Coordinates of C-alpha atoms in Angstrom, one line a residue:
X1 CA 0.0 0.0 0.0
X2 CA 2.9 1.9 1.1
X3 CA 4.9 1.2 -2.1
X4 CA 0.9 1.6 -4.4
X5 CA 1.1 6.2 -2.7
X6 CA 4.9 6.5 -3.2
X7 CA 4.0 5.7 -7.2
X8 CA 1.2 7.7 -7.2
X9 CA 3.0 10.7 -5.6
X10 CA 5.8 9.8 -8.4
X11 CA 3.0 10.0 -11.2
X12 CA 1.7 13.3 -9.6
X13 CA 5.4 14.6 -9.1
X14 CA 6.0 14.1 -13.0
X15 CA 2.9 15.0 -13.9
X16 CA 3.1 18.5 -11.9
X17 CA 6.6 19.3 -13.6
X18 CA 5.6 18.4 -16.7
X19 CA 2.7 20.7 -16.6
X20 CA 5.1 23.3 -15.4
X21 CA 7.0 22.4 -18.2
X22 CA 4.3 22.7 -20.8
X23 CA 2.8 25.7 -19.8
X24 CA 5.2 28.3 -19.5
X25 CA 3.2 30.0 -22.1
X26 CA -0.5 30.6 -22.0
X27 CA -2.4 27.9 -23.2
X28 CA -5.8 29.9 -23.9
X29 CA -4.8 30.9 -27.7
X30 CA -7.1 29.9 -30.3
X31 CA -6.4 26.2 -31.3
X32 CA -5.3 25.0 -34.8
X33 CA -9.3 23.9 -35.6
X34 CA -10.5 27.1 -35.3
X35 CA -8.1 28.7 -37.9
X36 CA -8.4 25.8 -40.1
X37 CA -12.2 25.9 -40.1
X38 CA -11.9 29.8 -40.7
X39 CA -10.2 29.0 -43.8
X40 CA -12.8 26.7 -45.1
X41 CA -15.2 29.4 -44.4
X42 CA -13.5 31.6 -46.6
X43 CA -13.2 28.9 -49.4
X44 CA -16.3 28.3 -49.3
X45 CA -17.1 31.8 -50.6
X46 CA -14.2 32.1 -53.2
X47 CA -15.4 31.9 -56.7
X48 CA -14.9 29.2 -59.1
X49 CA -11.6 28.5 -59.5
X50 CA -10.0 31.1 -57.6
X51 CA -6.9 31.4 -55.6
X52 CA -6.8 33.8 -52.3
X53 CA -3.8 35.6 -51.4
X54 CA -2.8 36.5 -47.9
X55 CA 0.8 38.2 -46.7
X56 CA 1.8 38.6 -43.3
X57 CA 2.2 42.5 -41.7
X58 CA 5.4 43.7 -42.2
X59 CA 7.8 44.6 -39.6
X60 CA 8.3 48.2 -38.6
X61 CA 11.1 50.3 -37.5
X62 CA 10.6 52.3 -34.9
X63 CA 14.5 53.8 -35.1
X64 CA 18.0 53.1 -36.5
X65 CA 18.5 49.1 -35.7
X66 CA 15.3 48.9 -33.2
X67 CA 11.4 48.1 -34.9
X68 CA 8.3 48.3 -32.9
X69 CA 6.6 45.1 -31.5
X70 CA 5.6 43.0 -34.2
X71 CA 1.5 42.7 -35.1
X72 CA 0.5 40.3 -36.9
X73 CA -2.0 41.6 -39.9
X74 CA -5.6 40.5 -38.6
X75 CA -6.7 38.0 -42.1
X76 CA -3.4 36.2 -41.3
X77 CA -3.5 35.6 -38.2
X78 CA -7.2 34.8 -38.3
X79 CA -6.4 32.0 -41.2
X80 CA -3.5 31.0 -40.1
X81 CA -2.8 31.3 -36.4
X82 CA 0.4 32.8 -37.3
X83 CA 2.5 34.8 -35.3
X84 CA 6.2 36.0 -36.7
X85 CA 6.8 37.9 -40.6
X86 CA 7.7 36.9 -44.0
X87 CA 4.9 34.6 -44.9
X88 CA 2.2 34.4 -47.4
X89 CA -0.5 31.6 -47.5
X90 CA -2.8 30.9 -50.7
X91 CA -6.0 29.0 -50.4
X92 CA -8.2 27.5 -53.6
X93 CA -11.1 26.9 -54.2
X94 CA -10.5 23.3 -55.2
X95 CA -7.6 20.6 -54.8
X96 CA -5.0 21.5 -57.2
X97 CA -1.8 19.5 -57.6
X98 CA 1.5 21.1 -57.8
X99 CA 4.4 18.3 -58.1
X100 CA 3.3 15.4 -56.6
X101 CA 1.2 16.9 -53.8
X102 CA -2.3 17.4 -54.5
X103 CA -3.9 20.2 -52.0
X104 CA -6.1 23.1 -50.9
X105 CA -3.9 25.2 -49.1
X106 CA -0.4 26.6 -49.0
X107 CA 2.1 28.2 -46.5
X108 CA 5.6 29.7 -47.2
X109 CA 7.1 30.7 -43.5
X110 CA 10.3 31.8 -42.6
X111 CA 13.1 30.0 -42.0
X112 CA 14.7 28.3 -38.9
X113 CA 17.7 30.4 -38.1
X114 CA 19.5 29.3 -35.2
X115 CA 21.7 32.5 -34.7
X116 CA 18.5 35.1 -35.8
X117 CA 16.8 32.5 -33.1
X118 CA 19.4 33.6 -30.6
X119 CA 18.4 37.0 -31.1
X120 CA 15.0 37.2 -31.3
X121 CA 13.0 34.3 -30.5
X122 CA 12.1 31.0 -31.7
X123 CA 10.7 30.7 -35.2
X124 CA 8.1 28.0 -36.3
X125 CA 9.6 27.1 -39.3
X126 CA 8.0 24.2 -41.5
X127 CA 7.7 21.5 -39.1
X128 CA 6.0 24.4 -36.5
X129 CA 3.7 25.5 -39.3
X130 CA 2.3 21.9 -40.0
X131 CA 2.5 20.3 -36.5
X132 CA 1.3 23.0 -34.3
X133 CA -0.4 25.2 -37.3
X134 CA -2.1 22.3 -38.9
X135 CA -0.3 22.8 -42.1
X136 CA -0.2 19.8 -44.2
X137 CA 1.5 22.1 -47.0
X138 CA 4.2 24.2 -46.0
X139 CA 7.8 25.5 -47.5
X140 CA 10.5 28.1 -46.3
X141 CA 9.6 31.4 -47.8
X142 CA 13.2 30.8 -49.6
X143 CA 11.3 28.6 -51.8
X144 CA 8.3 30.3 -52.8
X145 CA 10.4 32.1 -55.9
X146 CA 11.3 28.5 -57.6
X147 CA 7.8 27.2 -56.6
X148 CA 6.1 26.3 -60.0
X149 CA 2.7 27.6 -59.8
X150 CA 0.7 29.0 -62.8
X151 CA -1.7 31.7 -62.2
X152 CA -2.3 31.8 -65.4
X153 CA -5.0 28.4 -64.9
X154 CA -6.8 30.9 -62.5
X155 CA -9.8 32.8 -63.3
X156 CA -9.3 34.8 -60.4
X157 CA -6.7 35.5 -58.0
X158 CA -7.5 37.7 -55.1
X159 CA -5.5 39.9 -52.9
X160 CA -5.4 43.2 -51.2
X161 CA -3.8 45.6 -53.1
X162 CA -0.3 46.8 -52.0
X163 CA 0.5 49.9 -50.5
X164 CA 4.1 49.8 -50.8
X165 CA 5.2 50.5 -47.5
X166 CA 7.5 47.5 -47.0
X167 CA 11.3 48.0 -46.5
X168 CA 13.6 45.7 -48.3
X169 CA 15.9 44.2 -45.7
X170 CA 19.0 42.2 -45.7
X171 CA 17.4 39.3 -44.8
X172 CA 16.5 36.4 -47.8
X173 CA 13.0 35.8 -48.0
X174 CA 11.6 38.5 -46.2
X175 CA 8.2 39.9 -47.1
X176 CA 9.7 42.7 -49.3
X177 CA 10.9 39.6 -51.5
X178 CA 7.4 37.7 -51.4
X179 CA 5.6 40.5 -52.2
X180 CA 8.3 41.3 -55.5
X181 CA 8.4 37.6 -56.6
X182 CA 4.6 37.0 -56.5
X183 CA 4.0 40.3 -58.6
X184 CA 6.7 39.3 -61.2
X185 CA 4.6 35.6 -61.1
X186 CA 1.0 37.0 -61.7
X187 CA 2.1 40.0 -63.7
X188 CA 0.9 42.1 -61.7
X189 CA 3.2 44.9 -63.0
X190 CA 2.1 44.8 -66.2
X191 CA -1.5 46.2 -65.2
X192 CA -0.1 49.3 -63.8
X193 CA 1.8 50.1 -67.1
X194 CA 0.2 52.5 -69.8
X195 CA -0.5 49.4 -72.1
X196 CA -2.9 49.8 -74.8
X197 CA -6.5 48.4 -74.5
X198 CA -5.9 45.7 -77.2
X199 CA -2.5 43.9 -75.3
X200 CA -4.0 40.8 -75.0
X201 CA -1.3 39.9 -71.9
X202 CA -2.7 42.9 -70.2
X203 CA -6.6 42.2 -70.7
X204 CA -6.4 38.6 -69.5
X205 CA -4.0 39.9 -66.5
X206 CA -6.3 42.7 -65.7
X207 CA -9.4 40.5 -65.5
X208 CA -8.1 38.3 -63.6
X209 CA -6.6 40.1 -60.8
X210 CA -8.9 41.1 -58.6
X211 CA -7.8 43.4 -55.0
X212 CA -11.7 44.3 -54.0
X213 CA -13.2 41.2 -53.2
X214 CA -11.3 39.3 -51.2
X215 CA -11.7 42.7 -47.9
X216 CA -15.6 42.0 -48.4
X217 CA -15.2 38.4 -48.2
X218 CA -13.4 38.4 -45.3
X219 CA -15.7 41.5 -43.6
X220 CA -18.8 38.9 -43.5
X221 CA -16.6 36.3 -41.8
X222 CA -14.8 38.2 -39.3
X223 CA -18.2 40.7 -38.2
X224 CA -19.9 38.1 -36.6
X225 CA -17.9 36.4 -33.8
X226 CA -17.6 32.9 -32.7
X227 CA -17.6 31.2 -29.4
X228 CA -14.2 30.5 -29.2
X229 CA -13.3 34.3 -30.0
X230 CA -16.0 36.0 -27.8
X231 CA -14.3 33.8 -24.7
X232 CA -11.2 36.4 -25.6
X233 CA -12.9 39.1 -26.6
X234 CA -14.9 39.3 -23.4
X235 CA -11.7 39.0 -21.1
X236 CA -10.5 41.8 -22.8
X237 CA -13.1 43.7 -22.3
X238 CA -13.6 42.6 -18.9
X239 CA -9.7 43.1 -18.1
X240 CA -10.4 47.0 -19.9
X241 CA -13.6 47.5 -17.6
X242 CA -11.6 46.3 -14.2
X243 CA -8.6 48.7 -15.0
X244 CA -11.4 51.6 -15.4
X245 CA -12.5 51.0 -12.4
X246 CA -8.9 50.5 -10.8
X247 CA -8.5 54.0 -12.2
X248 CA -11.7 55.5 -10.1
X249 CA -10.5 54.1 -7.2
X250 CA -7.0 55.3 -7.6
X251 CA -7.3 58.4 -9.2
X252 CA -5.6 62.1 -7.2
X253 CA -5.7 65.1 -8.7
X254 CA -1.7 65.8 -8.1
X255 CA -1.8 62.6 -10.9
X256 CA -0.4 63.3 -14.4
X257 CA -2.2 61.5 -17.3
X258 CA 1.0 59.4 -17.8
X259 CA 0.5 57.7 -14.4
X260 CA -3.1 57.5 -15.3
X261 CA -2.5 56.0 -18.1
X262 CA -0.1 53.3 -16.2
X263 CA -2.7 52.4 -13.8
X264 CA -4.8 51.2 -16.7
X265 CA -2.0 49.3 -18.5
X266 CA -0.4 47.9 -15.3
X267 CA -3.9 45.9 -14.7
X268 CA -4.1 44.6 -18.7
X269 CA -0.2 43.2 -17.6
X270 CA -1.6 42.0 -14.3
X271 CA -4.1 39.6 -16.4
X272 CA -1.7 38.7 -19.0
X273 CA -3.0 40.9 -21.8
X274 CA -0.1 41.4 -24.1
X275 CA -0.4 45.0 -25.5
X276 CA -2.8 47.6 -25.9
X277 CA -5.3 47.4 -28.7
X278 CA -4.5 51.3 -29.7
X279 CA -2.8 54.0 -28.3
X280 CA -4.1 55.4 -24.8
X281 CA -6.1 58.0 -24.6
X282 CA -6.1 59.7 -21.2
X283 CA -6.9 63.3 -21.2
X284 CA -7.8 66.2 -18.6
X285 CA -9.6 69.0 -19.4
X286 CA -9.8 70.1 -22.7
X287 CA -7.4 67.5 -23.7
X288 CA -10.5 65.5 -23.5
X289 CA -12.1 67.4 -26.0
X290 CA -9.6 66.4 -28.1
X291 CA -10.7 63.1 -30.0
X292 CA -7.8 60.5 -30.7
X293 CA -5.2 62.5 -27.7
X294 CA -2.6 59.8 -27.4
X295 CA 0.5 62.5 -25.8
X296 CA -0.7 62.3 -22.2
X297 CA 1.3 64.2 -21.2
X298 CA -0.4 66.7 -18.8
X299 CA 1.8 66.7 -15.6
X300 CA -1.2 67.6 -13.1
X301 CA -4.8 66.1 -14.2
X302 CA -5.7 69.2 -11.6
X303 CA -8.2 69.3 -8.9
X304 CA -11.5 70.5 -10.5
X305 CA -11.4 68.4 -14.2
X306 CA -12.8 65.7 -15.6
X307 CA -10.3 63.1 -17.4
X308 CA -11.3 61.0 -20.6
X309 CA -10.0 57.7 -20.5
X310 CA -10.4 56.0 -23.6
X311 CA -8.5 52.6 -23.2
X312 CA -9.0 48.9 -24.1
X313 CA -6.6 45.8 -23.4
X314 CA -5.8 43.2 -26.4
X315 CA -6.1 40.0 -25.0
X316 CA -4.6 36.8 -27.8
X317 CA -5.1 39.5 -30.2
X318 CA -8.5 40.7 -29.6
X319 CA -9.0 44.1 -28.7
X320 CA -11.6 46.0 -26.1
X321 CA -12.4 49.6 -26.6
X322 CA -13.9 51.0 -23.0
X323 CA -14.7 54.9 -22.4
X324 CA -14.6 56.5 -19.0
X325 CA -15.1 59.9 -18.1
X326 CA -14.6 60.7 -14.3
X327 CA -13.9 64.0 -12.1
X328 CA -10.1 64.6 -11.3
X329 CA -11.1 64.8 -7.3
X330 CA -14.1 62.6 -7.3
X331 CA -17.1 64.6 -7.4
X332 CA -19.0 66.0 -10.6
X333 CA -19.3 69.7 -10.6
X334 CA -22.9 71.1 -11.2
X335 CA -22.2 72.1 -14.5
X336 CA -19.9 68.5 -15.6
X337 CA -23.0 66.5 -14.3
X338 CA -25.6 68.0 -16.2
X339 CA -23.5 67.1 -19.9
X340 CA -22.1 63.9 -18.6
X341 CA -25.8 62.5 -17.6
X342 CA -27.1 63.7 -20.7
X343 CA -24.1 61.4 -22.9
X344 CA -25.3 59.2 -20.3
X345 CA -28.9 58.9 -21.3
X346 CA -28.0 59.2 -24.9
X347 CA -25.7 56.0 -24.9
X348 CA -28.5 54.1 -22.5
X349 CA -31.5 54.8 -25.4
X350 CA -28.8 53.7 -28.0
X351 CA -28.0 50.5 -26.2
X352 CA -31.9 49.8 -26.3
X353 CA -31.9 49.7 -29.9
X354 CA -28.7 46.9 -30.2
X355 CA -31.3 44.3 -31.2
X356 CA -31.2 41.3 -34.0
X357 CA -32.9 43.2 -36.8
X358 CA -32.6 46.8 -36.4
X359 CA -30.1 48.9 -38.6
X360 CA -26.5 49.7 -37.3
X361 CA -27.2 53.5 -38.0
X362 CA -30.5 53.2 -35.6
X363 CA -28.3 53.9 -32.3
X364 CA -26.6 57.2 -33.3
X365 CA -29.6 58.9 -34.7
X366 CA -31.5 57.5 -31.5
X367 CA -27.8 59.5 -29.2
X368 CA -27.5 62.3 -31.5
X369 CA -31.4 63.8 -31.0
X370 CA -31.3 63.3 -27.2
X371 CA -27.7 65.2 -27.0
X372 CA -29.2 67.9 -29.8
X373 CA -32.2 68.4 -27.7
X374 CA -30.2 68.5 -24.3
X375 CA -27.5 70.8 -25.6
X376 CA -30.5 72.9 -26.6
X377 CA -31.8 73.1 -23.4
X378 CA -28.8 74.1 -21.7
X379 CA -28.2 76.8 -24.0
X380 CA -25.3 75.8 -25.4
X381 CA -26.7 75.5 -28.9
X382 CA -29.2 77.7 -30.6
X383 CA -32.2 75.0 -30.9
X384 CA -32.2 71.3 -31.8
X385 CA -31.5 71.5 -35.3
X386 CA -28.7 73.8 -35.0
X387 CA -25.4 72.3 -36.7
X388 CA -22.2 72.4 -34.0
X389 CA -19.7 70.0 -33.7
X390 CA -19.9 69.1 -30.3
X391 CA -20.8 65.6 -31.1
X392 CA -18.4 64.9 -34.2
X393 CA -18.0 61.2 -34.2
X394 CA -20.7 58.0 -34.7
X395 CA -21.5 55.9 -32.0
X396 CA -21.2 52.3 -32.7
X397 CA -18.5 50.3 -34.6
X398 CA -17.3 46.1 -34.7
X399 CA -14.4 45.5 -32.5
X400 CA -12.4 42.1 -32.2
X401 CA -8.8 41.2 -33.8
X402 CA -9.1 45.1 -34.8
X403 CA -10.7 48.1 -32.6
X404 CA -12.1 49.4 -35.6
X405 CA -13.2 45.6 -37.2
X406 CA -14.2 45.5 -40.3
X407 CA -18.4 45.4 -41.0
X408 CA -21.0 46.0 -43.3
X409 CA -22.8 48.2 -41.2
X410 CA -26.3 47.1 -42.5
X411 CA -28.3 45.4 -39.4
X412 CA -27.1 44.2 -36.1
X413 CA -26.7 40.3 -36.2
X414 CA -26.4 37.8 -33.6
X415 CA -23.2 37.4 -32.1
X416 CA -21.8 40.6 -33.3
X417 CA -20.0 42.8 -30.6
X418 CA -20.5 46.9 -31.4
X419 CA -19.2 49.8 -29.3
X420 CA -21.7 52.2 -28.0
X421 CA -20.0 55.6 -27.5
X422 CA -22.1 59.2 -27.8
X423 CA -19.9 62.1 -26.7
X424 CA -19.9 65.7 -25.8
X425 CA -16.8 68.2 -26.5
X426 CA -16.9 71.9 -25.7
X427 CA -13.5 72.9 -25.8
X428 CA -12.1 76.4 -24.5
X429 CA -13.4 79.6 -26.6
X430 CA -16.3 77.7 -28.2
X431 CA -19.5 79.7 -28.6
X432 CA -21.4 79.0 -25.1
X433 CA -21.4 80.1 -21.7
X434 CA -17.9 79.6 -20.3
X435 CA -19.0 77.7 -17.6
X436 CA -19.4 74.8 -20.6
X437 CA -15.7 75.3 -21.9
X438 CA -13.4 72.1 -21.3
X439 CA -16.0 70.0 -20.4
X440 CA -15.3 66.7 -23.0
X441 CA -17.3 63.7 -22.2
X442 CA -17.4 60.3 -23.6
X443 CA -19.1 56.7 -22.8
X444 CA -17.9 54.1 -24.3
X445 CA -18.9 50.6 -23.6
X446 CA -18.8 47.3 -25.8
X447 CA -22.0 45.3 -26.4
X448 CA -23.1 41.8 -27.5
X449 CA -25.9 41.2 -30.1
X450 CA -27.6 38.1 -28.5
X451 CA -30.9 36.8 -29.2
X452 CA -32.4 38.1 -25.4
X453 CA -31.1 41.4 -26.5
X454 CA -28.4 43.8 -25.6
X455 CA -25.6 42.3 -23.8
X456 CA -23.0 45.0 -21.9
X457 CA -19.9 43.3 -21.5
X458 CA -18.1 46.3 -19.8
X459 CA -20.2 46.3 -17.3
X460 CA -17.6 46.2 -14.6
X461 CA -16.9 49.7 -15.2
X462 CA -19.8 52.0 -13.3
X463 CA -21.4 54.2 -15.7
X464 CA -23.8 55.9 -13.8
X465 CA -22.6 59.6 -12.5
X466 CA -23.7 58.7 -8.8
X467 CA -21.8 55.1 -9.4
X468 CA -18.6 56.6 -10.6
X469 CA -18.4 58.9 -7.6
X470 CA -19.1 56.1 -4.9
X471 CA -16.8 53.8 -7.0
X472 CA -13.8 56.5 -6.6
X473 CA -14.6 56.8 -2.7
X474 CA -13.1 53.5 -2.4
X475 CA -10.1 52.3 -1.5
X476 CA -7.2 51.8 -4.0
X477 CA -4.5 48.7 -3.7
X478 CA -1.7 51.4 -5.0
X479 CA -2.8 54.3 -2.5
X480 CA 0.3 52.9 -0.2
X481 CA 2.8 52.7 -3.2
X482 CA 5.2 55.0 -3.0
X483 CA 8.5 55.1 -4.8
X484 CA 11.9 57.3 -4.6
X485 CA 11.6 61.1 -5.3
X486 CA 14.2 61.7 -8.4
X487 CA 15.8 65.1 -8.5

């Protein structure tokens, strides 16, 4: 018996450190099933023999010999799954046969390269690509210029079109040379030449080539979302709604939005979100009047402000987008109040109308005549059909492996996931009482479309004026960290 718990201490011993071992990485990512069944979504939808084109992001420099983090471009990794440059992948329509493997699908990665390895992480390589992408097909980028495949047998090949933004480097392969090589094999040169009409190379070329269809394809895959990617998309919004509220909680006037702005991106860290889904946008006083304000660089928020904290963690890619607006020393003035419970009410009416059916424009006509009648009855505008640009922006757009997501904007479908964000700017010298100037209000939260109606997934982040300011009477885990005074 004795002998029967040492072995099964052993097996849980083993078992423990090989866990360890296996899951020094998060193990939550998408699996290989769900890109593979994306991709058979999409072929589904090609035309008749047709042949989809996809290239990886390229990488970019931030300065001299350093680039910025690299993102994978949204299709790929939604296909594909991967992760690192220099890599195109082409699905068809049907099998085709090229040497003697007959296939649907395609992937040219980069290569393994033990000393660029040393520098800057592991690469899949082939082997990665088929035993942990799912790859049954896959070659070294290296290859992809003596790969014999006509696209001349095509009727249609379909890409985005390039915007020639990608730097040649010293590097063989990289996506600077995938991009050249598969232009020289499909011609696609020749289209962009002043050819005449009749050149019978640059009809058939032109007609086959096509760099529109292939964005809408992919639009009425990726705007509705499926259960395996609203299970991230909902951390990161939950992550995004906890660090708003983290933020109440902590925020002090003597704060600059810099340290604002950490608060918020310490908590995405703290639950293992990677990076931020767009740049920060944390501004006091009429820096929150200004829309996209990404400096934050305000050294005092001050005591009598409100700050705009428009933030939103990506979680294994997929991105939150969650809208606070809260006073610098906890307590609305009379005159803050009044405008933010009136963007208040006109985000809750527009949230009543995120409902299977009813057009995506619905919610912003529904927000923008409650804030034209309100600012009309505060005197700030002349009547309710006066023109101002006090509310400049819509209200409601797709997020997921972008913040901006791409959607055909037609009628809310189940399973979608639309921001809801009216706003009020009045920045200093605009033509109102001065009592009005540097108020900028925004609330932003990130809904489902389910079949029992709207679902608010932010909802960890009060909303209501008297919520925020008995959210920010309590206490804050950093109120007792202090670090050095520099000189």
């Amino acid at each position: 018996m004795k002998y029967l718990n040492f072995k099964i201490l052993l097996f849980f011993f083993f078992y423990s450190a090989g866990y360890a071992q296996n899951h020094e990485t998060p193990q939550d990512f998408l699996k290989k099933e769900f890109h593979s069944e994306r991709r058979e979504q999409l072929r589904a939808k090609l035309p008749k023999n047709s042949v989809a084109v996809f290239f990886a992001n390229p990488v970019r420099n931030r300065a001299n010999d350093v680039n910025y983090v690299y993102h994978q471009d949204p299709n790929f990794y939604y296909l594909t799954g991967y992760k690192e440059p220099n890599a195109l992948i082409f699905i068809f329509k049907e099998n085709h046969t090229i040497g003697n493997k007959t296939f649907n699908e395609v992937i040219f990665v980069q290569e393994r390269n033990e000393n660029a390895e040393m520098w800057n992480g592991k690469r899949l390589g082939v082997e990665g690509a088929q035993d942990e992408l799912g790859f049954r097909v896959a070659y070294n980028g290296g290859e992809f210029e003596s790969y014999e495949i006509d696209f001349a047998k095509f009727d249609k090949i379909l890409f985005e079109n390039f915007n020639n933004d990608v730097r040649d480097t010293r590097e063989r392969a990289d996506l600077f040379d995938l991009i050249k090589v598969f232009k020289e094999k499909v011609s696609f040169d020749l289209i962009n030449l002043n050819n005449p009409t009749n050149d019978k190379m640059y009809n058939e070329t032109k007609k086959r080539i096509d760099t529109e269809t292939l964005q809408k394809l992919m639009t009425s895959l990726r705007e509705i979302k499926t259960k395996e990617e609203l299970v991230l998309l909902k951390k990161a919004v939950n992550i995004s709604a906890i660090g708003q509220l983290e933020m109440m909680k902590a925020m002090n006037p003597k704060m600059s939005e810099t340290e604002a702005q950490g608060v918020h991106e310490f908590v995405y860290k703290k639950y293992g979100a990677e990076y931020e889904g767009y740049p920060s946008i944390v501004g006091a006083g009429n820096n929150g009047c200004i829309l996209h304000y990404v400096e934050n660089n305000k050294v005092n928020i001050g005591d009598n402000n409100l700050i705009l904290m428009d933030l939103g963690a990506e979680y294994h890619g997929y991105t939150a987008d969650v809208t606070r607006t809260i006073p610098t020393n906890g307590k609305f003035t009379e005159a803050q109040k009044l405008i933010y419970d009136l963007v208040y009410e006109a985000q809750e009416a527009g949230i009543a109308a995120y409902k299977i059916g009813h057009k995506m424009s619905e919610p912003n006509n529904i927000a923008r005549k409650i804030i034209n009648k309100g600012l009309a009855e505060l005197g700030i505008i002349p009547d309710k059909n006066s023109k101002h640009n006090y509310f400049p922006h819509g209200t409601s757009h797709h997020i997921g492996l972008d913040v901006h997501d791409p959607g055909n904007y037609e009628k809310f479908e189940e399973d979608m996931v639309v921001t809801m964000e009216p706003g009020i700017y009045i920045p200093v010298g605009s033509a109102c009482d001065e009592k009005w100037w540097g108020i900028g209000v925004r609330i932003e939260d990130d809904i489902l479309i389910s079949k029992e109606g709207p679902v608010i997934l932010s909802a960890m982040a009060p909303r209501k004026s008297e919520e925020i300011e008995a959210a920010m009477k309590l206490p804050s885990v950093l109120n007792n960290f202090a670090l050095p005074k520099l000189d």
